Coordinates of C-alpha atoms in Angstrom, one line a residue:
V457 CA -12.5 -35.1 25.8
S458 CA -14.8 -33.8 23.1
T459 CA -13.7 -31.6 20.2
A460 CA -16.0 -28.9 21.7
T461 CA -14.1 -29.0 25.0
V462 CA -10.8 -28.6 23.1
S463 CA -12.2 -25.7 21.1
N464 CA -13.4 -24.0 24.3
V465 CA -10.0 -24.3 25.9
L466 CA -8.1 -23.0 22.8
N467 CA -10.5 -20.1 22.5
N468 CA -10.4 -19.4 26.2
T469 CA -14.2 -19.2 26.5
G470 CA -14.1 -19.9 30.3
K471 CA -16.6 -22.8 29.9
V472 CA -14.1 -25.5 30.9
G473 CA -13.0 -26.4 34.4
A474 CA -9.4 -25.8 35.5
R475 CA -8.4 -29.4 35.7
T476 CA -9.7 -30.3 32.2
Q477 CA -8.1 -27.1 30.8
R478 CA -4.7 -28.0 32.2
H479 CA -5.1 -31.5 30.7
V480 CA -5.9 -30.2 27.3
L481 CA -3.2 -27.6 27.2
A482 CA -0.6 -30.2 28.3
T483 CA -1.7 -32.5 25.5
V484 CA -1.6 -29.6 23.0
K485 CA 2.0 -28.8 24.1
R486 CA 3.1 -32.5 24.0
L487 CA 1.7 -32.9 20.5
G488 CA 3.1 -29.6 19.2
Y489 CA -0.3 -28.6 17.9
V490 CA -0.7 -25.2 16.3
P491 CA -4.2 -23.9 15.5
D492 CA -4.9 -23.2 11.8
V493 CA -5.8 -19.5 12.0
H494 CA -6.7 -19.3 8.3
A495 CA -9.1 -22.2 8.6
R496 CA -10.6 -20.8 11.8
R497 CA -11.2 -17.4 10.1
L498 CA -12.8 -19.1 7.1
A499 CA -15.1 -21.1 9.3
S500 CA -16.1 -18.0 11.4
N501 CA -16.1 -15.6 8.4
N502 CA -14.0 -13.3 10.5
R503 CA -12.0 -11.1 8.3
R504 CA -8.9 -10.3 10.3
T505 CA -6.5 -9.9 7.4
L506 CA -5.7 -6.7 5.5
G507 CA -3.8 -6.4 2.2
I508 CA -1.6 -3.8 0.6
I509 CA -0.7 -3.6 -3.1
V510 CA 2.3 -1.5 -4.2
S511 CA 4.0 -0.9 -7.6
D512 CA 7.6 -1.6 -6.7
V513 CA 9.0 -2.8 -3.3
E514 CA 12.4 -1.5 -4.4
N515 CA 11.1 2.0 -4.7
P516 CA 12.4 3.8 -1.5
F517 CA 8.9 5.4 -1.2
F518 CA 7.2 2.1 -0.3
P519 CA 9.2 0.2 2.4
E520 CA 8.3 2.8 5.1
I521 CA 4.6 2.7 4.1
I522 CA 4.6 -1.1 4.1
K523 CA 6.3 -1.2 7.5
S524 CA 3.9 1.3 9.0
F525 CA 0.9 -0.6 7.5
E526 CA 2.0 -3.9 9.0
T527 CA 2.8 -2.4 12.4
R528 CA -0.6 -0.7 12.6
A529 CA -2.4 -3.8 11.4
R530 CA -0.7 -5.9 14.1
E531 CA -1.7 -3.3 16.7
L532 CA -5.4 -3.7 15.6
G533 CA -5.2 -7.5 15.7
Y534 CA -4.9 -8.1 11.9
D535 CA -2.5 -10.0 9.8
A536 CA -1.2 -8.3 6.7
I537 CA -0.3 -9.6 3.2
L538 CA 1.6 -7.8 0.5
G539 CA 1.2 -7.7 -3.3
D540 CA 3.9 -6.2 -5.6
T541 CA 2.8 -5.4 -9.2
N542 CA 6.1 -4.3 -10.7
Y543 CA 4.0 -1.9 -12.9
E544 CA 2.5 -4.9 -14.8
P545 CA -1.3 -5.2 -15.3
R546 CA -1.1 -9.0 -15.2
R547 CA 0.6 -9.0 -11.8
T548 CA -1.9 -6.3 -10.6
Q549 CA -4.8 -8.6 -11.5
E550 CA -3.1 -11.5 -9.7
A551 CA -2.5 -9.4 -6.6
A552 CA -6.2 -8.3 -6.5
E553 CA -7.3 -12.0 -6.9
R554 CA -5.0 -13.0 -4.1
M555 CA -6.6 -10.5 -1.8
M556 CA -10.0 -11.9 -2.7
E557 CA -8.9 -15.5 -2.2
H558 CA -7.6 -14.6 1.3
K559 CA -11.0 -12.8 2.0
V560 CA -9.2 -9.7 3.3
G561 CA -11.3 -7.2 5.2
G562 CA -9.7 -4.3 3.4
V563 CA -6.9 -3.5 1.0
A564 CA -4.7 -0.4 0.5
I565 CA -3.9 0.1 -3.2
M566 CA -0.7 2.1 -3.7
T567 CA -0.4 1.7 -7.5
S568 CA -1.9 3.5 -10.5
E569 CA -1.8 0.3 -12.6
I570 CA -5.0 -1.2 -11.1
S571 CA -8.2 -0.8 -13.2
M572 CA -11.4 0.6 -11.9
Q573 CA -13.1 -2.7 -12.8
L574 CA -10.8 -4.5 -10.3
I575 CA -11.5 -1.9 -7.6
H576 CA -15.2 -2.2 -8.1
E577 CA -14.9 -6.0 -8.0
L578 CA -13.2 -5.8 -4.6
A579 CA -15.8 -3.3 -3.3
E580 CA -18.7 -5.6 -4.5
R581 CA -17.2 -8.3 -2.3
R582 CA -17.5 -5.9 0.6
I583 CA -13.7 -5.5 0.8
A584 CA -12.9 -2.0 1.9
V585 CA -10.6 -0.4 -0.6
T586 CA -8.3 2.7 0.0
F587 CA -6.3 4.1 -2.9
L588 CA -4.4 7.2 -4.0
D589 CA -6.1 9.7 -6.4
L590 CA -7.8 7.0 -8.5
A591 CA -11.5 7.6 -8.2
P592 CA -14.2 9.3 -6.1
A593 CA -15.0 7.9 -2.7
R594 CA -18.2 5.7 -2.4
R595 CA -19.4 2.7 -0.5
Y596 CA -16.4 0.5 0.5
M597 CA -14.1 2.8 -1.4
S598 CA -11.9 5.6 0.1
N599 CA -9.6 7.9 -1.7
L600 CA -6.5 9.6 -0.2
R601 CA -5.9 12.8 -2.1
I602 CA -2.4 14.3 -2.3
D603 CA -1.8 18.0 -3.1
Y604 CA 1.0 17.4 -5.6
A605 CA 1.0 21.0 -6.8
S606 CA 1.5 22.4 -3.3
G607 CA 4.4 19.9 -2.7
I608 CA 6.2 20.9 -5.9
E609 CA 5.8 24.6 -5.1
Q610 CA 7.1 24.2 -1.6
I611 CA 10.2 22.3 -2.9
L612 CA 11.0 24.9 -5.6
R613 CA 10.6 27.8 -3.2
H614 CA 12.8 26.1 -0.7
L615 CA 15.5 25.4 -3.4
R616 CA 15.2 29.0 -4.6
G617 CA 15.5 30.3 -1.1
N618 CA 18.8 28.4 -0.7
G619 CA 20.3 30.1 -3.8
H620 CA 19.5 27.4 -6.5
R621 CA 18.5 28.9 -9.9
H622 CA 19.0 26.0 -12.3
I623 CA 16.5 23.3 -11.2
A624 CA 15.6 20.2 -13.2
F625 CA 12.4 18.2 -13.0
I626 CA 12.6 14.4 -12.8
A627 CA 9.3 13.1 -14.3
G628 CA 7.7 9.8 -13.6
R629 CA 6.0 7.4 -15.9
E630 CA 4.3 9.1 -18.8
G631 CA 0.5 9.2 -18.7
L632 CA 0.2 9.4 -14.9
K633 CA -2.2 12.1 -13.8
S634 CA -0.1 12.8 -10.7
N635 CA 3.0 13.3 -12.8
M636 CA 1.1 15.8 -15.1
V637 CA 0.0 17.8 -12.1
R638 CA 3.5 17.9 -10.7
E639 CA 5.0 19.0 -14.1
E640 CA 2.4 21.7 -14.5
A641 CA 3.1 23.0 -11.0
Y642 CA 6.9 22.9 -11.7
E643 CA 6.6 25.1 -14.8
R644 CA 4.1 27.5 -13.3
T645 CA 6.2 28.0 -10.1
M646 CA 9.4 28.4 -12.0
R647 CA 7.7 31.2 -14.0
E648 CA 6.5 32.8 -10.7
L649 CA 10.0 32.7 -9.3
G650 CA 11.4 34.4 -12.4
L651 CA 13.4 31.3 -13.3
K652 CA 13.8 29.5 -16.6
S653 CA 12.6 25.9 -16.5
G654 CA 15.5 23.4 -16.5
P655 CA 15.6 20.1 -18.2
I656 CA 12.7 17.7 -17.7
L657 CA 14.1 14.2 -17.4
R658 CA 11.7 11.5 -18.5
G659 CA 11.6 7.7 -18.7
D660 CA 11.0 4.6 -16.7
L661 CA 13.2 5.1 -13.7
R662 CA 14.3 1.9 -12.0
F663 CA 15.8 1.4 -8.6
E664 CA 18.8 -0.6 -7.6
G665 CA 19.5 -1.6 -4.0
G666 CA 17.0 1.0 -2.8
V667 CA 18.8 3.9 -4.6
Q668 CA 17.5 5.3 -7.8
A669 CA 20.2 4.5 -10.4
G670 CA 22.1 7.4 -11.7
I671 CA 19.8 10.1 -10.4
T672 CA 20.5 12.7 -7.7
I673 CA 18.8 16.0 -6.9
A674 CA 21.4 18.6 -7.2
K675 CA 22.1 22.1 -8.5
L676 CA 22.8 21.8 -12.2
K677 CA 25.9 23.7 -13.4

């Protein structure tokens, strides 16, 4: 049969008779043929792949997000690819380039290490970009805003309501806007609660086996 007939059978267009369709499918099964989905999408310019870029897959914050992202992508008929930057600008650049090479339809950026230049480059290629607190929303760019201050206030009032008075603050990487907002909210709320601010622990916190090494949230004696 012609290549067009095989294509119609594999794409289930309904243009091929039942007898020919059975013959083609039997031959496909006998040969162990598997369609090259990537090549098909390149040929049709059908962007059915989404990407997600995160800072650190070992950070307990990210696995649930990645799992939910992949699950929802599958439900919508998309494949998903993952990029991990490990807080390194070079790997962030490589992750963004990989998304462009795969011609993804959209990418969720869950890292602060990516530059606005890279974000604009993705958007210029008509790749929808969604990120956290990095820039204002515009064409092909969406921004998920998080109320960090409210979150810190709720946590502190909860701890105070349970009798805790000596409460420390574990800071993230220096220079992060989100961390500065959380720290300011911590100091302000502690004053409002009539408590003395506890130690502020800083540094590049690493994760081992999914558990943050040496750090627990507890009442300080």
